[in-house]
mmCIF file of N, CA, C and O in Angstrom:
data_model
loop_
_atom_site.group_PDB
_atom_site.id
_atom_site.type_symbol
_atom_site.label_atom_id
_atom_site.label_comp_id
_atom_site.label_asym_id
_atom_site.label_seq_id
_atom_site.Cartn_x
_atom_site.Cartn_y
_atom_site.Cartn_z
ATOM 1 N N UNK Y 92 110.295 187.715 86.246
ATOM 2 C CA UNK Y 92 110.685 186.439 86.812
ATOM 3 C C UNK Y 92 111.715 185.787 85.922
ATOM 4 O O UNK Y 92 111.909 186.178 84.789
ATOM 5 N N UNK Y 93 112.363 184.775 86.438
ATOM 6 C CA UNK Y 93 113.463 184.117 85.742
ATOM 7 C C UNK Y 93 113.040 182.760 85.199
ATOM 8 O O UNK Y 93 112.145 182.115 85.723
ATOM 9 N N UNK Y 94 113.724 182.350 84.159
ATOM 10 C CA UNK Y 94 113.632 180.983 83.679
ATOM 11 C C UNK Y 94 115.038 180.443 83.631
ATOM 12 O O UNK Y 94 115.923 181.048 83.015
ATOM 13 N N UNK Y 95 115.283 179.338 84.300
ATOM 14 C CA UNK Y 95 116.581 178.697 84.221
ATOM 15 C C UNK Y 95 116.661 177.932 82.918
ATOM 16 O O UNK Y 95 116.000 176.920 82.741
ATOM 17 N N UNK Y 96 117.444 178.460 82.005
ATOM 18 C CA UNK Y 96 117.577 177.829 80.695
ATOM 19 C C UNK Y 96 118.697 176.809 80.771
ATOM 20 O O UNK Y 96 119.848 177.153 80.956
ATOM 21 N N UNK Y 97 118.353 175.563 80.600
ATOM 22 C CA UNK Y 97 119.336 174.500 80.676
ATOM 23 C C UNK Y 97 119.899 174.225 79.291
ATOM 24 O O UNK Y 97 119.156 173.956 78.360
ATOM 25 N N UNK Y 98 121.192 174.336 79.167
ATOM 26 C CA UNK Y 98 121.923 173.922 77.969
ATOM 27 C C UNK Y 98 121.359 174.580 76.711
ATOM 28 O O UNK Y 98 120.612 173.962 75.944
ATOM 29 N N UNK Y 99 121.666 175.831 76.526
ATOM 30 C CA UNK Y 99 121.271 176.547 75.318
ATOM 31 C C UNK Y 99 121.825 175.817 74.097
ATOM 32 O O UNK Y 99 122.982 175.411 74.072
ATOM 33 N N UNK Y 100 121.014 175.651 73.057
ATOM 34 C CA UNK Y 100 121.415 174.841 71.905
ATOM 35 C C UNK Y 100 122.482 175.518 71.058
ATOM 36 O O UNK Y 100 123.192 174.856 70.307
ATOM 37 N N UNK Y 101 122.587 176.834 71.150
ATOM 38 C CA UNK Y 101 123.543 177.539 70.307
ATOM 39 C C UNK Y 101 124.926 177.614 70.936
ATOM 40 O O UNK Y 101 125.926 177.374 70.281
ATOM 41 N N UNK Y 102 125.007 177.963 72.222
ATOM 42 C CA UNK Y 102 126.321 178.121 72.836
ATOM 43 C C UNK Y 102 126.587 177.131 73.965
ATOM 44 O O UNK Y 102 127.691 177.089 74.493
ATOM 45 N N UNK Y 103 125.595 176.331 74.364
ATOM 46 C CA UNK Y 103 125.801 175.317 75.386
ATOM 47 C C UNK Y 103 125.900 175.860 76.794
ATOM 48 O O UNK Y 103 126.307 175.149 77.701
ATOM 49 N N UNK Y 104 125.523 177.114 77.002
ATOM 50 C CA UNK Y 104 125.642 177.738 78.318
ATOM 51 C C UNK Y 104 124.357 177.558 79.112
ATOM 52 O O UNK Y 104 123.260 177.442 78.555
ATOM 53 N N UNK Y 105 124.498 177.538 80.423
ATOM 54 C CA UNK Y 105 123.374 177.512 81.340
ATOM 55 C C UNK Y 105 123.143 178.942 81.809
ATOM 56 O O UNK Y 105 124.022 179.548 82.409
ATOM 57 N N UNK Y 106 121.979 179.530 81.512
ATOM 58 C CA UNK Y 106 121.737 180.926 81.832
ATOM 59 C C UNK Y 106 120.385 181.083 82.504
ATOM 60 O O UNK Y 106 119.570 180.152 82.535
ATOM 61 N N UNK Y 107 120.148 182.292 83.024
ATOM 62 C CA UNK Y 107 118.840 182.662 83.538
ATOM 63 C C UNK Y 107 118.308 183.783 82.658
ATOM 64 O O UNK Y 107 118.989 184.771 82.419
ATOM 65 N N UNK Y 108 117.096 183.624 82.184
ATOM 66 C CA UNK Y 108 116.510 184.578 81.246
ATOM 67 C C UNK Y 108 115.383 185.316 81.943
ATOM 68 O O UNK Y 108 114.566 184.710 82.634
ATOM 69 N N UNK Y 109 115.330 186.630 81.752
ATOM 70 C CA UNK Y 109 114.239 187.424 82.320
ATOM 71 C C UNK Y 109 113.090 187.479 81.326
ATOM 72 O O UNK Y 109 113.162 186.921 80.233
ATOM 73 N N UNK Y 110 112.044 188.182 81.683
ATOM 74 C CA UNK Y 110 110.805 188.152 80.903
ATOM 75 C C UNK Y 110 110.983 188.719 79.490
ATOM 76 O O UNK Y 110 110.302 188.279 78.569
ATOM 77 N N UNK Y 111 111.867 189.687 79.306
ATOM 78 C CA UNK Y 111 112.035 190.260 77.964
ATOM 79 C C UNK Y 111 112.636 189.238 77.013
ATOM 80 O O UNK Y 111 112.146 189.030 75.903
ATOM 81 N N UNK Y 112 113.724 188.619 77.422
ATOM 82 C CA UNK Y 112 114.382 187.644 76.567
ATOM 83 C C UNK Y 112 113.666 186.325 76.492
ATOM 84 O O UNK Y 112 113.895 185.533 75.576
ATOM 85 N N UNK Y 113 112.774 186.081 77.447
ATOM 86 C CA UNK Y 113 112.067 184.803 77.496
ATOM 87 C C UNK Y 113 111.173 184.620 76.281
ATOM 88 O O UNK Y 113 111.184 183.563 75.651
ATOM 89 N N UNK Y 114 110.415 185.651 75.929
ATOM 90 C CA UNK Y 114 109.536 185.561 74.764
ATOM 91 C C UNK Y 114 110.341 185.341 73.494
ATOM 92 O O UNK Y 114 109.970 184.537 72.640
ATOM 93 N N UNK Y 115 111.448 186.057 73.386
ATOM 94 C CA UNK Y 115 112.265 185.943 72.194
ATOM 95 C C UNK Y 115 112.906 184.558 72.082
ATOM 96 O O UNK Y 115 112.898 183.940 71.010
ATOM 97 N N UNK Y 116 113.424 184.029 73.181
ATOM 98 C CA UNK Y 116 114.048 182.700 73.165
ATOM 99 C C UNK Y 116 113.016 181.622 72.874
ATOM 100 O O UNK Y 116 113.267 180.676 72.133
ATOM 101 N N UNK Y 117 111.828 181.752 73.474
ATOM 102 C CA UNK Y 117 110.759 180.776 73.253
ATOM 103 C C UNK Y 117 110.357 180.753 71.785
ATOM 104 O O UNK Y 117 110.212 179.699 71.168
ATOM 105 N N UNK Y 118 110.212 181.943 71.189
ATOM 106 C CA UNK Y 118 109.856 182.043 69.779
ATOM 107 C C UNK Y 118 110.956 181.462 68.889
ATOM 108 O O UNK Y 118 110.676 180.746 67.917
ATOM 109 N N UNK Y 119 112.201 181.741 69.243
ATOM 110 C CA UNK Y 119 113.319 181.206 68.464
ATOM 111 C C UNK Y 119 113.380 179.683 68.541
ATOM 112 O O UNK Y 119 113.677 179.018 67.550
ATOM 113 N N UNK Y 120 113.102 179.135 69.732
ATOM 114 C CA UNK Y 120 113.120 177.680 69.887
ATOM 115 C C UNK Y 120 112.055 177.016 69.030
ATOM 116 O O UNK Y 120 112.305 176.002 68.372
ATOM 117 N N UNK Y 121 110.864 177.591 69.017
ATOM 118 C CA UNK Y 121 109.776 177.012 68.224
ATOM 119 C C UNK Y 121 110.078 177.145 66.735
ATOM 120 O O UNK Y 121 109.843 176.213 65.954
ATOM 121 N N UNK Y 122 110.627 178.276 66.323
ATOM 122 C CA UNK Y 122 111.005 178.443 64.924
ATOM 123 C C UNK Y 122 112.087 177.446 64.518
ATOM 124 O O UNK Y 122 112.075 176.926 63.400
ATOM 125 N N UNK Y 123 113.034 177.169 65.423
ATOM 126 C CA UNK Y 123 114.081 176.188 65.131
ATOM 127 C C UNK Y 123 113.475 174.798 64.962
ATOM 128 O O UNK Y 123 113.836 174.059 64.030
ATOM 129 N N UNK Y 124 112.508 174.439 65.813
ATOM 130 C CA UNK Y 124 111.855 173.141 65.692
ATOM 131 C C UNK Y 124 111.077 173.032 64.381
ATOM 132 O O UNK Y 124 111.052 171.980 63.747
ATOM 133 N N UNK Y 125 110.439 174.134 63.976
ATOM 134 C CA UNK Y 125 109.713 174.117 62.702
ATOM 135 C C UNK Y 125 110.672 174.000 61.529
ATOM 136 O O UNK Y 125 110.386 173.308 60.546
ATOM 137 N N UNK Y 126 111.794 174.677 61.620
ATOM 138 C CA UNK Y 126 112.752 174.697 60.522
ATOM 139 C C UNK Y 126 113.354 173.324 60.275
ATOM 140 O O UNK Y 126 113.536 172.908 59.122
ATOM 141 N N UNK Y 127 113.654 172.581 61.342
ATOM 142 C CA UNK Y 127 114.256 171.263 61.171
ATOM 143 C C UNK Y 127 113.198 170.175 61.006
ATOM 144 O O UNK Y 127 113.525 168.999 60.942
ATOM 145 N N UNK Y 128 111.932 170.588 60.924
ATOM 146 C CA UNK Y 128 110.807 169.682 60.696
ATOM 147 C C UNK Y 128 110.716 168.607 61.774
ATOM 148 O O UNK Y 128 110.460 167.441 61.494
ATOM 149 N N UNK Y 129 110.915 169.033 63.019
ATOM 150 C CA UNK Y 129 110.783 168.146 64.158
ATOM 151 C C UNK Y 129 109.297 167.878 64.413
ATOM 152 O O UNK Y 129 108.430 168.668 64.037
ATOM 153 N N UNK Y 130 108.999 166.771 65.073
ATOM 154 C CA UNK Y 130 107.601 166.431 65.358
ATOM 155 C C UNK Y 130 106.940 167.503 66.216
ATOM 156 O O UNK Y 130 105.803 167.903 65.952
ATOM 157 N N UNK Y 131 107.657 167.975 67.232
ATOM 158 C CA UNK Y 131 107.113 169.041 68.087
ATOM 159 C C UNK Y 131 106.869 170.312 67.288
ATOM 160 O O UNK Y 131 105.869 171.014 67.487
ATOM 161 N N UNK Y 132 107.784 170.633 66.380
ATOM 162 C CA UNK Y 132 107.613 171.827 65.563
ATOM 163 C C UNK Y 132 106.429 171.725 64.629
ATOM 164 O O UNK Y 132 105.703 172.698 64.419
ATOM 165 N N UNK Y 133 106.230 170.550 64.058
ATOM 166 C CA UNK Y 133 105.072 170.348 63.185
ATOM 167 C C UNK Y 133 103.773 170.493 63.954
ATOM 168 O O UNK Y 133 102.812 171.088 63.464
ATOM 169 N N UNK Y 134 103.721 169.962 65.150
ATOM 170 C CA UNK Y 134 102.499 170.064 65.946
ATOM 171 C C UNK Y 134 102.234 171.502 66.370
ATOM 172 O O UNK Y 134 101.086 171.924 66.453
ATOM 173 N N UNK Y 135 103.295 172.272 66.616
ATOM 174 C CA UNK Y 135 103.118 173.703 66.870
ATOM 175 C C UNK Y 135 102.533 174.381 65.642
ATOM 176 O O UNK Y 135 101.656 175.238 65.752
ATOM 177 N N UNK Y 136 103.014 174.000 64.462
ATOM 178 C CA UNK Y 136 102.523 174.593 63.224
ATOM 179 C C UNK Y 136 101.055 174.259 62.999
ATOM 180 O O UNK Y 136 100.275 175.114 62.593
ATOM 181 N N UNK Y 137 100.690 173.022 63.256
ATOM 182 C CA UNK Y 137 99.305 172.587 63.051
ATOM 183 C C UNK Y 137 98.355 173.107 64.109
ATOM 184 O O UNK Y 137 97.143 173.085 63.929
ATOM 185 N N UNK Y 138 98.881 173.551 65.241
ATOM 186 C CA UNK Y 138 98.038 174.081 66.305
ATOM 187 C C UNK Y 138 97.372 173.015 67.149
ATOM 188 O O UNK Y 138 96.287 173.239 67.681
ATOM 189 N N UNK Y 139 97.996 171.834 67.269
ATOM 190 C CA UNK Y 139 97.452 170.779 68.118
ATOM 191 C C UNK Y 139 98.367 170.570 69.323
ATOM 192 O O UNK Y 139 99.441 171.163 69.403
ATOM 193 N N UNK Y 140 97.935 169.732 70.249
ATOM 194 C CA UNK Y 140 98.696 169.518 71.473
ATOM 195 C C UNK Y 140 100.064 168.928 71.159
ATOM 196 O O UNK Y 140 100.201 168.089 70.278
ATOM 197 N N UNK Y 141 101.063 169.376 71.899
ATOM 198 C CA UNK Y 141 102.445 169.038 71.585
ATOM 199 C C UNK Y 141 102.986 167.955 72.498
ATOM 200 O O UNK Y 141 103.802 167.139 72.088
ATOM 201 N N UNK Y 142 102.542 167.893 73.733
ATOM 202 C CA UNK Y 142 103.214 167.080 74.741
ATOM 203 C C UNK Y 142 102.598 165.709 74.965
ATOM 204 O O UNK Y 142 102.664 165.171 76.061
ATOM 205 N N UNK Y 143 101.966 165.148 73.968
ATOM 206 C CA UNK Y 143 101.509 163.773 74.056
ATOM 207 C C UNK Y 143 100.126 163.574 74.628
ATOM 208 O O UNK Y 143 99.762 162.454 74.977
ATOM 209 N N UNK Y 144 99.338 164.647 74.743
ATOM 210 C CA UNK Y 144 97.997 164.489 75.276
ATOM 211 C C UNK Y 144 97.099 163.824 74.239
ATOM 212 O O UNK Y 144 97.341 163.896 73.040
ATOM 213 N N UNK Y 145 96.046 163.192 74.732
ATOM 214 C CA UNK Y 145 95.052 162.614 73.837
ATOM 215 C C UNK Y 145 94.232 163.745 73.221
ATOM 216 O O UNK Y 145 93.864 164.689 73.901
ATOM 217 N N UNK Y 146 93.938 163.632 71.949
ATOM 218 C CA UNK Y 146 93.218 164.708 71.270
ATOM 219 C C UNK Y 146 91.965 164.229 70.548
ATOM 220 O O UNK Y 146 91.369 164.973 69.792
ATOM 221 N N UNK Y 147 91.581 162.977 70.765
ATOM 222 C CA UNK Y 147 90.387 162.480 70.074
ATOM 223 C C UNK Y 147 89.129 163.171 70.586
ATOM 224 O O UNK Y 147 88.280 163.584 69.804
ATOM 225 N N UNK Y 148 89.010 163.296 71.899
ATOM 226 C CA UNK Y 148 87.781 163.858 72.451
ATOM 227 C C UNK Y 148 88.009 165.164 73.190
ATOM 228 O O UNK Y 148 87.060 165.890 73.436
ATOM 229 N N UNK Y 149 89.251 165.489 73.549
ATOM 230 C CA UNK Y 149 89.488 166.714 74.309
ATOM 231 C C UNK Y 149 90.145 167.764 73.428
ATOM 232 O O UNK Y 149 90.711 167.456 72.387
ATOM 233 N N UNK Y 150 90.069 169.011 73.858
ATOM 234 C CA UNK Y 150 90.701 170.093 73.128
ATOM 235 C C UNK Y 150 89.990 170.461 71.850
ATOM 236 O O UNK Y 150 90.614 170.818 70.862
ATOM 237 N N UNK Y 151 88.668 170.400 71.856
ATOM 238 C CA UNK Y 151 87.908 170.681 70.636
ATOM 239 C C UNK Y 151 87.362 172.106 70.609
ATOM 240 O O UNK Y 151 86.445 172.382 69.849
ATOM 241 N N UNK Y 152 87.884 172.977 71.427
ATOM 242 C CA UNK Y 152 87.313 174.320 71.504
ATOM 243 C C UNK Y 152 87.451 175.041 70.165
ATOM 244 O O UNK Y 152 88.485 174.990 69.510
ATOM 245 N N UNK Y 153 86.385 175.677 69.753
ATOM 246 C CA UNK Y 153 86.407 176.441 68.516
ATOM 247 C C UNK Y 153 86.064 175.670 67.267
ATOM 248 O O UNK Y 153 85.993 176.246 66.193
ATOM 249 N N UNK Y 154 85.841 174.383 67.382
ATOM 250 C CA UNK Y 154 85.515 173.581 66.203
ATOM 251 C C UNK Y 154 84.184 172.867 66.432
ATOM 252 O O UNK Y 154 83.893 172.407 67.518
ATOM 253 N N UNK Y 155 83.400 172.741 65.380
ATOM 254 C CA UNK Y 155 82.150 172.016 65.471
ATOM 255 C C UNK Y 155 82.420 170.555 65.164
ATOM 256 O O UNK Y 155 82.896 170.213 64.085
ATOM 257 N N UNK Y 156 82.119 169.697 66.134
ATOM 258 C CA UNK Y 156 82.393 168.276 65.981
ATOM 259 C C UNK Y 156 81.156 167.508 66.416
ATOM 260 O O UNK Y 156 80.452 167.919 67.322
ATOM 261 N N UNK Y 157 80.885 166.404 65.771
ATOM 262 C CA UNK Y 157 79.770 165.566 66.193
ATOM 263 C C UNK Y 157 78.822 165.292 65.055
ATOM 264 O O UNK Y 157 79.101 165.573 63.890
ATOM 265 N N UNK Y 158 77.682 164.765 65.416
ATOM 266 C CA UNK Y 158 76.684 164.382 64.425
ATOM 267 C C UNK Y 158 75.721 165.531 64.238
ATOM 268 O O UNK Y 158 75.207 166.097 65.207
ATOM 269 N N UNK Y 159 75.468 165.897 62.998
ATOM 270 C CA UNK Y 159 74.514 166.974 62.716
ATOM 271 C C UNK Y 159 73.120 166.386 62.565
ATOM 272 O O UNK Y 159 72.935 165.267 62.074
ATOM 273 N N UNK Y 160 72.130 167.149 62.975
ATOM 274 C CA UNK Y 160 70.750 166.722 62.934
ATOM 275 C C UNK Y 160 70.172 166.973 61.551
ATOM 276 O O UNK Y 160 70.443 168.006 60.938
ATOM 277 N N UNK Y 161 69.392 166.018 61.036
ATOM 278 C CA UNK Y 161 68.762 166.194 59.732
ATOM 279 C C UNK Y 161 67.658 167.240 59.804
ATOM 280 O O UNK Y 161 66.900 167.301 60.758
ATOM 281 N N UNK Y 162 67.596 168.048 58.757
ATOM 282 C CA UNK Y 162 66.516 169.040 58.683
ATOM 283 C C UNK Y 162 65.321 168.439 57.955
ATOM 284 O O UNK Y 162 65.478 167.651 57.032
ATOM 285 N N UNK Y 163 64.131 168.830 58.358
ATOM 286 C CA UNK Y 163 62.928 168.345 57.690
ATOM 287 C C UNK Y 163 62.524 166.968 58.173
ATOM 288 O O UNK Y 163 63.001 166.434 59.149
ATOM 289 N N UNK Y 164 61.646 166.371 57.458
ATOM 290 C CA UNK Y 164 61.137 165.151 57.996
ATOM 291 C C UNK Y 164 61.020 164.020 57.128
ATOM 292 O O UNK Y 164 60.851 162.947 57.340
#
């Protein structure tokens, strides 16, 4: 399938990318965001939600959160 790439940051061209180049371009874009220390790049690095979602109570999969019960009496 195709992805319409709007305004490539390197050459300014509008192109259509197929599945092979899509993974590579996506990875390059994220690496560029990390390199320039952009907010989106930092959030990708930290592994948290990037697009402004609330994260206080949602997206806790894989982590133990909450109050632990006391052992003994």
